[in-house]
Structures are given as C-alpha cells and as structure tokens.
Coordinates of C-alpha atoms and ligand atoms in Angstrom, one line a residue:
X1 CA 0.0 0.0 0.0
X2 CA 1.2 3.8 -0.3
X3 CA 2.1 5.7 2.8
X4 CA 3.6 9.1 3.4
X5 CA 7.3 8.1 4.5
X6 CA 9.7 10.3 6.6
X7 CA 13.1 10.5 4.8
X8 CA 15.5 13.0 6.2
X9 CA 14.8 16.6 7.7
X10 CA 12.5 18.3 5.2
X11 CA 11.6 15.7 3.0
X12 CA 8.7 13.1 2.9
X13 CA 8.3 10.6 -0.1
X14 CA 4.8 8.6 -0.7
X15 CA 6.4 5.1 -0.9
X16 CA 4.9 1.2 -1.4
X17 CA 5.1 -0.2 2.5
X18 CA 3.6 -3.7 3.9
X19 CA 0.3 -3.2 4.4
X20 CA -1.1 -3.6 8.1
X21 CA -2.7 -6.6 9.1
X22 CA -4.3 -7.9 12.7
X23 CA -1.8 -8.8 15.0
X24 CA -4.2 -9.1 17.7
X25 CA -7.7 -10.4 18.4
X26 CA -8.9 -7.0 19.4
X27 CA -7.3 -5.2 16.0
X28 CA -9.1 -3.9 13.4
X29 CA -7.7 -2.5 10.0
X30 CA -9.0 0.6 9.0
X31 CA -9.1 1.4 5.3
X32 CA -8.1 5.1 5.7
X33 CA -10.6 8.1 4.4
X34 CA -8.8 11.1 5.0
X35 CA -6.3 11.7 7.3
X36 CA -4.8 15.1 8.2
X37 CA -1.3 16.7 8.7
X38 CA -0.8 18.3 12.0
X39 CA 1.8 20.9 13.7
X40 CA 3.5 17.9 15.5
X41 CA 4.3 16.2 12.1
X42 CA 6.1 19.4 11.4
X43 CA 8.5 18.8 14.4
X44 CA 9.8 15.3 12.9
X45 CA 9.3 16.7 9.2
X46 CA 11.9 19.7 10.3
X47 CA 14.3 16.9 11.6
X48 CA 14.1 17.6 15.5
X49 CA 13.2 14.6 16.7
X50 CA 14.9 11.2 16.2
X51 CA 12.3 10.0 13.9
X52 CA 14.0 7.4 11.9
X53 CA 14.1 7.3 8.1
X54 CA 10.8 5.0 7.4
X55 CA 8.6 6.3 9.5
X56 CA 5.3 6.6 8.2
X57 CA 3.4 9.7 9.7
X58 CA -0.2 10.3 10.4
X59 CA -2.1 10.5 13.9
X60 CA -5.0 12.1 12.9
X61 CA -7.1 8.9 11.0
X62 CA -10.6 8.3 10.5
X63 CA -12.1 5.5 8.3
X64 CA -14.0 2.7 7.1
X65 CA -13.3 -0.7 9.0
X66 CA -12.0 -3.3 6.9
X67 CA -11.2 -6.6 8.8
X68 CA -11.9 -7.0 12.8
X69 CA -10.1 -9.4 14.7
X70 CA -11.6 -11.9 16.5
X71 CA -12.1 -10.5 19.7
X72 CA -13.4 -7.2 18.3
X73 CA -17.1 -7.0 20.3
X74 CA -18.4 -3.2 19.5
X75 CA -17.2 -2.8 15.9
X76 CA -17.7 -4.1 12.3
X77 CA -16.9 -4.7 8.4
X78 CA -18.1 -0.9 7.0
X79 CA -18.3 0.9 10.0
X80 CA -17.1 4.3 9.6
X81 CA -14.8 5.6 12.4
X82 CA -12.2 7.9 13.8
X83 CA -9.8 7.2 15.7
X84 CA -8.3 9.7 19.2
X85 CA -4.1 10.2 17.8
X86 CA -3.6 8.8 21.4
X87 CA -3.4 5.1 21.2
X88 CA -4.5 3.3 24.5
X89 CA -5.6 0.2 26.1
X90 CA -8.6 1.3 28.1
X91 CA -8.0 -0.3 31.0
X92 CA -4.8 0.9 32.7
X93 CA -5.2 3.0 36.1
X94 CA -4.9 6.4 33.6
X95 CA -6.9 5.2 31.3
X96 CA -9.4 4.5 34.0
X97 CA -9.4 8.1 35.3
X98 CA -9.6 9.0 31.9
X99 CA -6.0 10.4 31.1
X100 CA -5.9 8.0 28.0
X101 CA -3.0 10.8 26.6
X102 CA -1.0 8.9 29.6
X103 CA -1.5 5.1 28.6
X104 CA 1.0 3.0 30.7
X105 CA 0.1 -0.1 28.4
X106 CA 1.1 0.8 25.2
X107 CA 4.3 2.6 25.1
X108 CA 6.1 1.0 28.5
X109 CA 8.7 3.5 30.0
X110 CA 7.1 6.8 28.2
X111 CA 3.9 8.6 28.9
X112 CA 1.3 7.4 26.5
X113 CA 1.5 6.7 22.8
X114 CA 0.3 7.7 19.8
X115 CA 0.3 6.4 15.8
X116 CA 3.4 7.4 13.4
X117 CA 5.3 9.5 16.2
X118 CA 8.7 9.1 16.9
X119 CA 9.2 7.8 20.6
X120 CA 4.9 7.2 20.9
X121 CA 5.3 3.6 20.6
X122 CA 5.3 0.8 18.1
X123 CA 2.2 2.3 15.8
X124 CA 2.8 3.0 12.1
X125 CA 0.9 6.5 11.1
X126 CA -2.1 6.2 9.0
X127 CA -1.2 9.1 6.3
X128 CA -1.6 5.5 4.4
X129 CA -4.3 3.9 2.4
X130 CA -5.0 1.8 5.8
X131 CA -3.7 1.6 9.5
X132 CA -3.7 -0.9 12.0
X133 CA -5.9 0.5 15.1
X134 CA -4.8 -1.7 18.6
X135 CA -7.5 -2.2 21.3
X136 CA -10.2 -1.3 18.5
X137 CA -13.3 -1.3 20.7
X138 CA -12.0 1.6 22.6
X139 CA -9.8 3.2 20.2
X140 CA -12.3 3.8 17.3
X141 CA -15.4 6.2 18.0
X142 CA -18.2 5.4 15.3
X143 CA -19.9 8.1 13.5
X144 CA -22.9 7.9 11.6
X145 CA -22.2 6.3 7.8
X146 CA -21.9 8.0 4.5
X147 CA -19.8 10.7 4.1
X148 CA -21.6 13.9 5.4
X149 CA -19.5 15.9 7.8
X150 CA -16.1 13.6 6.8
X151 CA -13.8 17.1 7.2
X152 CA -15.5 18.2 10.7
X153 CA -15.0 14.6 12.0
X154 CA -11.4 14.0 10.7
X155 CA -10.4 17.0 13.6
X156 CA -12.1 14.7 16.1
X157 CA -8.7 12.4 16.0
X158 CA -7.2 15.3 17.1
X159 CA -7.2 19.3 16.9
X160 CA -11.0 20.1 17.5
X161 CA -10.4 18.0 20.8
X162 CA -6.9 19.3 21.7
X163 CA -8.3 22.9 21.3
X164 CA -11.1 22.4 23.4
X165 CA -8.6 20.6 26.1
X166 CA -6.7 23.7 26.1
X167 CA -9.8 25.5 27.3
X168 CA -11.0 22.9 29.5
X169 CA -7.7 23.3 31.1
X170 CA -8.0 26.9 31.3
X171 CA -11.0 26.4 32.8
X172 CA -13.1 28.5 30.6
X173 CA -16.2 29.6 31.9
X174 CA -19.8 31.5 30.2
X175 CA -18.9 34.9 30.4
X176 CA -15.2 34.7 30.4
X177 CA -12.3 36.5 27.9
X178 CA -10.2 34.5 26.8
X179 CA -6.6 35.0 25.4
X180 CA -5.4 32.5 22.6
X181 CA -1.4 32.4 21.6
X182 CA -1.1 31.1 18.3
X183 CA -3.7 31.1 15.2
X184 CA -2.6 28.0 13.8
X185 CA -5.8 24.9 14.0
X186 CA -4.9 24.1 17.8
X187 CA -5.4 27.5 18.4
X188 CA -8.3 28.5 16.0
X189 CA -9.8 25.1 17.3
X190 CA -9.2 26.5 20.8
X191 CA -10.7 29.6 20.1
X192 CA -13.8 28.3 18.6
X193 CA -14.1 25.7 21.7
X194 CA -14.0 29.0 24.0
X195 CA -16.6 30.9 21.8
X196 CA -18.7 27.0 21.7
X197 CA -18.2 27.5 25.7
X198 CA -19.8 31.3 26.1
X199 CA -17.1 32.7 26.3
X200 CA -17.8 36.8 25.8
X201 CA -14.7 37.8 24.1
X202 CA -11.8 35.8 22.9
X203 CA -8.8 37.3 21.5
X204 CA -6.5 35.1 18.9
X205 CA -2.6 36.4 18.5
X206 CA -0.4 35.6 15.6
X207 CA 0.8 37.3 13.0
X208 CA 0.4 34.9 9.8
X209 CA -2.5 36.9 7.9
X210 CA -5.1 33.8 6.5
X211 CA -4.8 32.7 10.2
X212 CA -6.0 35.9 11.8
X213 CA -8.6 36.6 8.5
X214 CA -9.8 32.9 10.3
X215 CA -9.9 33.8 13.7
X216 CA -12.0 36.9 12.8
X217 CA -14.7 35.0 10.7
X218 CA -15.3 32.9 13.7
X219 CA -16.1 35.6 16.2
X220 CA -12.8 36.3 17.5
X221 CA -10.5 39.8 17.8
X222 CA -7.5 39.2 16.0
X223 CA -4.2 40.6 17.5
X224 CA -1.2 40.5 15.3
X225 CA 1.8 40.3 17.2
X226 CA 4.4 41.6 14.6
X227 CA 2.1 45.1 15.0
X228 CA 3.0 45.9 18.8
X229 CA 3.3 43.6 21.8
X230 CA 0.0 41.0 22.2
X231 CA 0.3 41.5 26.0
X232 CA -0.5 45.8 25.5
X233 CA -3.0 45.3 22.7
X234 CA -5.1 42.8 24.9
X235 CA -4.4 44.9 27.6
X236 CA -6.0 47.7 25.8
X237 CA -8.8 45.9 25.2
X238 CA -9.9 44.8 28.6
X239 CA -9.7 48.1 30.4
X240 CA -5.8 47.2 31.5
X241 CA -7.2 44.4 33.5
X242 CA -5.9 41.4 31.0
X243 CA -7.8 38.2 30.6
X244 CA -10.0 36.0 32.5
X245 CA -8.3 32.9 31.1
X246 CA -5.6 31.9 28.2
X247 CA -4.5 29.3 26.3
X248 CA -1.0 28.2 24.4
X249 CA -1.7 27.0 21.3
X250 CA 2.0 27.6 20.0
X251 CA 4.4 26.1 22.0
X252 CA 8.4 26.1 22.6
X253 CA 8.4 26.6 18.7
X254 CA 7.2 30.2 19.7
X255 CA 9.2 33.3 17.9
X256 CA 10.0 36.7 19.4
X257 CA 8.4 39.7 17.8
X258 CA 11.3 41.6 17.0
X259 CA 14.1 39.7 16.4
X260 CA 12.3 36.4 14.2
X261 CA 14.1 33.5 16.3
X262 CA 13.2 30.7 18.1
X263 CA 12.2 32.0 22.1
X264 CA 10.6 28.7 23.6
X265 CA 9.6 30.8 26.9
X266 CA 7.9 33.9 25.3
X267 CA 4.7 32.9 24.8
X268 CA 4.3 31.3 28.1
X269 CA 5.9 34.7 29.8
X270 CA 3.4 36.5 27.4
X271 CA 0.1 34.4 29.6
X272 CA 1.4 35.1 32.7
X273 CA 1.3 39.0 31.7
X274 CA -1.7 38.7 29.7
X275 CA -4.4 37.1 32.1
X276 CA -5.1 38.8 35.1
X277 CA -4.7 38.0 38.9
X278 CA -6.6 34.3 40.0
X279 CA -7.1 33.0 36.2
X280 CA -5.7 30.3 34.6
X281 CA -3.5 29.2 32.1
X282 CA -4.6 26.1 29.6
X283 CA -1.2 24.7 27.7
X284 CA -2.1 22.2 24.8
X285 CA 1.3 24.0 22.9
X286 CA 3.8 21.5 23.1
X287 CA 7.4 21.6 25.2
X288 CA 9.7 19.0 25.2
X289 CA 12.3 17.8 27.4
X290 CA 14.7 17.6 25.0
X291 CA 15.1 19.2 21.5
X292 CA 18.2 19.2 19.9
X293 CA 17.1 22.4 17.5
X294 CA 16.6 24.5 20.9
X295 CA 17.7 28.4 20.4
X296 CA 20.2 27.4 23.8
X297 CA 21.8 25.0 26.0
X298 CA 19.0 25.0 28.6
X299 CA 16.4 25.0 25.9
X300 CA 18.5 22.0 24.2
X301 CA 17.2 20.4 27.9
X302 CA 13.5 21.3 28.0
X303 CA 14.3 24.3 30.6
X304 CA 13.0 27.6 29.7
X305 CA 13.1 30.8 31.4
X306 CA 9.7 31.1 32.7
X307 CA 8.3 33.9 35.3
X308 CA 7.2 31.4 37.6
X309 CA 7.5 34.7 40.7
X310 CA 5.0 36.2 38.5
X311 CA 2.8 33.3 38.3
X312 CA 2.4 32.4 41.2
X313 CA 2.4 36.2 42.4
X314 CA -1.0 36.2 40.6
X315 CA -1.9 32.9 41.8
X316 CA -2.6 31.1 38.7
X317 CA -3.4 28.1 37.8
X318 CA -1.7 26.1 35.0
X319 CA -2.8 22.9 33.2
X320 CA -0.3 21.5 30.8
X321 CA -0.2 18.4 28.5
X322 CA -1.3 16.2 26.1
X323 CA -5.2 15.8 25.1
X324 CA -6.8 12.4 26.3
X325 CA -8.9 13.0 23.1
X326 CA -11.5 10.4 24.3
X327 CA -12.6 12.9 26.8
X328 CA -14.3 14.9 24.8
X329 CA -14.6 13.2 21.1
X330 CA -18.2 11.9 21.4
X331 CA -19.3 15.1 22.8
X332 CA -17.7 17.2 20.4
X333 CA -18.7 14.7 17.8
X334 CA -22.5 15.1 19.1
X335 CA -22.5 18.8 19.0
X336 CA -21.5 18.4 14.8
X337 CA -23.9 15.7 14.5
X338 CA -26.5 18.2 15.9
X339 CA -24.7 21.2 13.6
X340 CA -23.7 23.1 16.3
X341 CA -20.4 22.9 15.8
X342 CA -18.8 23.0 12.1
X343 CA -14.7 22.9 13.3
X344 CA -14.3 22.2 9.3
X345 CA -13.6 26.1 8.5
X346 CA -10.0 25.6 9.8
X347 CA -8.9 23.2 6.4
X348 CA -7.2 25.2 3.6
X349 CA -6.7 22.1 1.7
X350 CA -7.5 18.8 0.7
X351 CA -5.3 16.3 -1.6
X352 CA -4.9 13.0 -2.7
X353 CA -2.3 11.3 -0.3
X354 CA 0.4 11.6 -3.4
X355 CA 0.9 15.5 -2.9
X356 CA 1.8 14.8 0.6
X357 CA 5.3 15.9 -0.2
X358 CA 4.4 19.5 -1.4
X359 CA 2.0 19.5 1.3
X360 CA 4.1 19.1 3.8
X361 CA 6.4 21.9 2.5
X362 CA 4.0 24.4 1.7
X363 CA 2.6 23.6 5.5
X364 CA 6.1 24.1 7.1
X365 CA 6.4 27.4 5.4
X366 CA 2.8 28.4 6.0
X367 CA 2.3 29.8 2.2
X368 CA -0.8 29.9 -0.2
X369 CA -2.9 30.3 3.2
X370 CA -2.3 26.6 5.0
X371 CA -3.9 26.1 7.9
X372 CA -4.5 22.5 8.1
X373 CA -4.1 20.1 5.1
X374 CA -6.5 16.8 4.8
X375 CA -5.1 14.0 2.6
X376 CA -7.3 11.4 1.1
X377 CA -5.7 8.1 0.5
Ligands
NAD1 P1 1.2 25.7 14.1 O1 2.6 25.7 14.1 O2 0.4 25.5 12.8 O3 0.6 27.0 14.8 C1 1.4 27.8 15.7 C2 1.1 29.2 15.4 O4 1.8 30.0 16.4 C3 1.7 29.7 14.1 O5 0.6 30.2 13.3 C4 2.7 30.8 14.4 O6 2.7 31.9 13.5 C5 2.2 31.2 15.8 N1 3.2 31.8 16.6 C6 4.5 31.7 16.6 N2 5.1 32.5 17.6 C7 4.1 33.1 18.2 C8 4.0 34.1 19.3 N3 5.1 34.5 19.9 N4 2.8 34.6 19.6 C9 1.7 34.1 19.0 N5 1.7 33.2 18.0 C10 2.8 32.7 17.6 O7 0.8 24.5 15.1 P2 -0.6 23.8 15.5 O8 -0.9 22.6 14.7 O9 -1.7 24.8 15.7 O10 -0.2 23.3 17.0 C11 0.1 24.2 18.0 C12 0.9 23.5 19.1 O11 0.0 22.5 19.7 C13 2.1 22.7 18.6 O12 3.1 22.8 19.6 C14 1.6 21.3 18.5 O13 2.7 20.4 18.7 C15 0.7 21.3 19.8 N6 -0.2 20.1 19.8 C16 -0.5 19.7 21.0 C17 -1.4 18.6 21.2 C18 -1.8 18.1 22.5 O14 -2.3 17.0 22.6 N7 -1.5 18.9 23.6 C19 -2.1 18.1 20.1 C20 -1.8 18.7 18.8 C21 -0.9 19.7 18.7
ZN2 ZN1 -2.0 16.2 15.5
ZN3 ZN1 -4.2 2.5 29.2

C-alpha cells in the first residue's frame, strides 16, 4: 500500500510499504478516508526529533473498518470511524481516570502513545491507504455512515479535541475572555471551543495573515503580534485588567516579535502577563524535554526561562499536556452531528495522499494560506 514516509529533515516521499494486518484479536484494520497533517508532524518533518528514516506519519485517522479481529465486540466490516491520535488500552489506572493521553500499556517507559510518532510507541501512522488501530473497541469512535461531515469529523482524532482541552484546562467559563497564543488549528480550534463554551470575548494572536482573517470569521478579535506587543493590545482591550483565562496554542516553537528567532519561553511569559490575577492558564502547545534544534543550552534540555515569581504572584493556575482526546470526542462529535459545531472552517486544503510531499512543504512554510491540510488516500 502507499504511505507518506519520513526521509530525512524536510523531506517526505509517498512510498509502497507492507500493508497492516491484525496482529491481535482486538485489531481492526481501517481502510483510511482522509487523514490530516498536523503541527506535530512538522517537528519530525523539520528533523528535531529522532524519527527514523521509514517512519510513516499520520495520527490524525478516521475510516471505514476493513477486517476485525476476532475478539473485536463493538465494531464491524463498513463501520465508519475515527480514531483519538492517542493510542491506549482502556483499562490501565490512567486510562481508568480518563487520562488516555497517559496510557501505561502501550508505550512501556514513556507517557502514553500515539500512531506514526517518533518515541509514541510501536504504531505505524495512517497518512496510508490503511492503518492498523490496537484495542479497536475503545480506540475507534463510530460516526454515523456516509460521508456527510467527513472534514469536521477527521479533527475529532485530534485538533478540535486538543483545542477544546486547552480551554477545558483553562477552565473556561460562560462569560469569560479568553486570550489564545497562536492562530494555527490548535489555536483557531481553541478559540472556537472557548466561543462554543460562552465565552464573551476571545482574543487570537499571531501574525500569519489567513490565520488571523480565520480567527476573525469565527467571532474572535485578532491581534497581530508583529504590530506591537500582544500583552499591550489585549491589555487595551480589557480596560488594563488582562484576561479572565488563556490558552497556548503555540508552544516552545514560539518566535520573538522583534528579532524572528526561536524564544521557547515567550509565549508562556506573554500568559502570565496577559491574564489577570486568579485566572488560569490552559497549555495544549507542546514543550519537550529535549530538543536538539533548541535556540540554547538550557532550551536544548526542555528548561526555559519562565516567570514562575509572577505566576504564582498572581496565583494562577496552569494545566499542561497532552489531550486524552476520548474525553471529549463523542461530545464534540455530538454537538457536529447536531450542527452546532462546524470545526471544518480551519482546512485550507484537501489532496490526494500523493501531494503529501508539497504539502508538507507548503505547510512548514505556512504559504498559499495553509492552515490545516487533509489528505485522502
Ligand atoms: P502551528 O505551528 O500550525 O501554529 C502555531 C502558530 O503560532 C503559528 O501560526 C505561528 O505563527 C504562531 N506563533 C509563533 N510564535 C508566536 C508568538 N510569539 N505569539 C503568537 N503566535 C505565535 O501549530 P498547531 O498545529 O496549531 O499546533 C500548536 C501546538 O500544539 C504545537 O506545539 C503542537 O505540537 C501542539 N499540539 C498539542 C497537542 C496536545 O495534545 N497537547 C495536540 C496537537 C498539537
Ligand atoms: Zn495532531
Ligand atoms: Zn491504558
């Protein structure tokens, strides 16, 4: 079968691999529908991770189920599914609690696991015509068949749910104002999550133009960073007091307004200014403990220069880390079912799985207006 294949920093190739077949009673094989390209590819795509040469990418899957294994109770032949990027066995004291992002079955010695990422565990991507899906009966959500709403429910593998986890993290209440770093879809999807959750005003910063055009269609106040610092135009625009809540949607990958490089700690020092005294800070934005690429030698380590005196000087509250996307993906899949949610604005493209290679450029450079690409195998 073909699969999008990681070669070497900056280059993908759509290659012939084996296809996936049921190594366990409770497998299914999913013969994949569309399957989208997210920020995190972009971190093994630019070569800062150890992903190895063969790799095949892809964590955000959905489906029609091909083969069931044996064991497989909930599931069958023709369902149409999509599956949380997190893989995870459902029955592990996380799991249990709910914190499926934190699996201790199926990536032993590592927090949780996911499909085609470097150090996630043993689970080939599904940016493929079909992926293997592990401990199918809880892994794959079932949406109604056909193909109506196929974009809106491919973001239920990941970004619709991570955005929303970064305001259920920032504990974002009717009435609130929110502050989101970073326009990209974690952000615009956090954004829209806020605004789905009453928020009264929610402010989106970056500084790419489609992005902010995007934020504004949905309801929120753009703030363009490269303009003047995000923390004084919010500020202006909530009487000096700052936000109720925010949320980091970018991550250490975040850049300093005026110089243009790499400063992994900004945005986080930029929340604990923006949102005022008791609020809370909701970080779906990725930080890693190690990262070769880092701007410096601490950075290189994961340790970044953050203004935890200030923090906790305003007494807030700060939820980090990765979305358990079962949480919330029957919910949010409910609420598109019911067409009160429509996260499908945030895809600039669509493409058969072949152009993955000058997708995957044109994403990392953010031109022609990409926000998120959807390939269909
Ligand atoms: P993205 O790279 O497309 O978007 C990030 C945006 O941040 C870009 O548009 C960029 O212009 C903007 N930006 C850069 N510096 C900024 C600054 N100083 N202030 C404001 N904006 C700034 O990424 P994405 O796909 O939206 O993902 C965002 C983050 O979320 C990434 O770190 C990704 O790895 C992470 N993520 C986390 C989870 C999770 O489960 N927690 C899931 C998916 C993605
Ligand atoms: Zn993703
Ligand atoms: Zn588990």
């Amino acid at each position: 079968m073909k699969a999008v294949v990681y070669k070497r920093p900056f280059t993908v190739a759509v290659e012939d691999v084996e296809k996936p077949r049921i190594h366990h009673p409770n497998d299914v094989i999913v013969k994949v529908t569309s399957t989208a390209i997210c920020g995190s590819d972009l971190h093994m795509y630019e070569g800062r991770t150890t992903a190895e040469p063969g790799t095949v990418f892809g964590h955000e899957n959905m489906g029609i189920i091909e083969e069931t294994g044996q064991g497989v109770t909930l599931l069958k032949e023709g369902d149409r599914v999509v599956m949380p990027f997190n893989v995870a066995c459902g029955f592990c004291a996380n799991c249990v609690d709910g914190f499926t992002a934190f699996c201790q079955t199926v990536n032993p010695g590592f927090a949780g696991g996911a499909y085609g990422g470097v150090a996630m565990g043993p689970w080939p991507g599904g940016q493929a015509e079909y992926l293997r899906v592990p401990y199918a009966d809880f892994n794959c959500l079932k949406l109604p068949p056909g193909n109506e709403h196929e974009i809106d429910f491919t973001l239920l593998a990941d970004i619709f749910p991570t955005g929303y986890h970064g305001c259920e993290l920032a504990e974002v209440r009717p009435g609130d104002s929110v502050a989101v770093y970073g326009g990209g879809p974690v952000g615009l999807m956090a954004a829209y999550s806020a605004l789905l959750r009453g928020a009264k005003k929610v402010f989106v910063v970056d500084r790419v133009t489609e992005r902010l055009d995007k934020a504004r269609e949905i309801g929120a106040v753009p703030i363009d960073f490269s303009e003047g610092d995000a923390v004084e135009q919010i500020k202006e625009q909530t009487g000096g007091v700052g936000t109720d809540k925010g949320v980091d949607a970018v991550g250490y990958q975040a850049r300093g307004r005026e110089t243009d490089r790499e400063q992994p700690a900004t945005v986080l020092n930029s929340l604990v200014d923006t949102v005022r005294a008791t609020g809370a800070l909701g970080v779906p934005g990725l930080y890693v403990p190690t990262d070769p690429g880092g701007p410096d030698e601490q950075a290189k380590h994961g340790m970044l220069l953050v203004s935890i005196g200030k923090l906790f000087e305003k007494g807030l509250r700060l939820g980090t880390g990765q979305c358990s996307v079962k949480r919330y993906n029957r919910l949010l899949r409910d609420l598109i079912i019911e067409g009160r949610a429509k996260p499908g604005f945030v895809v600039s493209h669509e493409l058969p799985l072949d152009q993955a290679p000058s997708a995957y450029e044109k994403f990392d450079q953010r031109i022609e207006g990409c926000t998120t690409v959807v390939l269909h195998p």
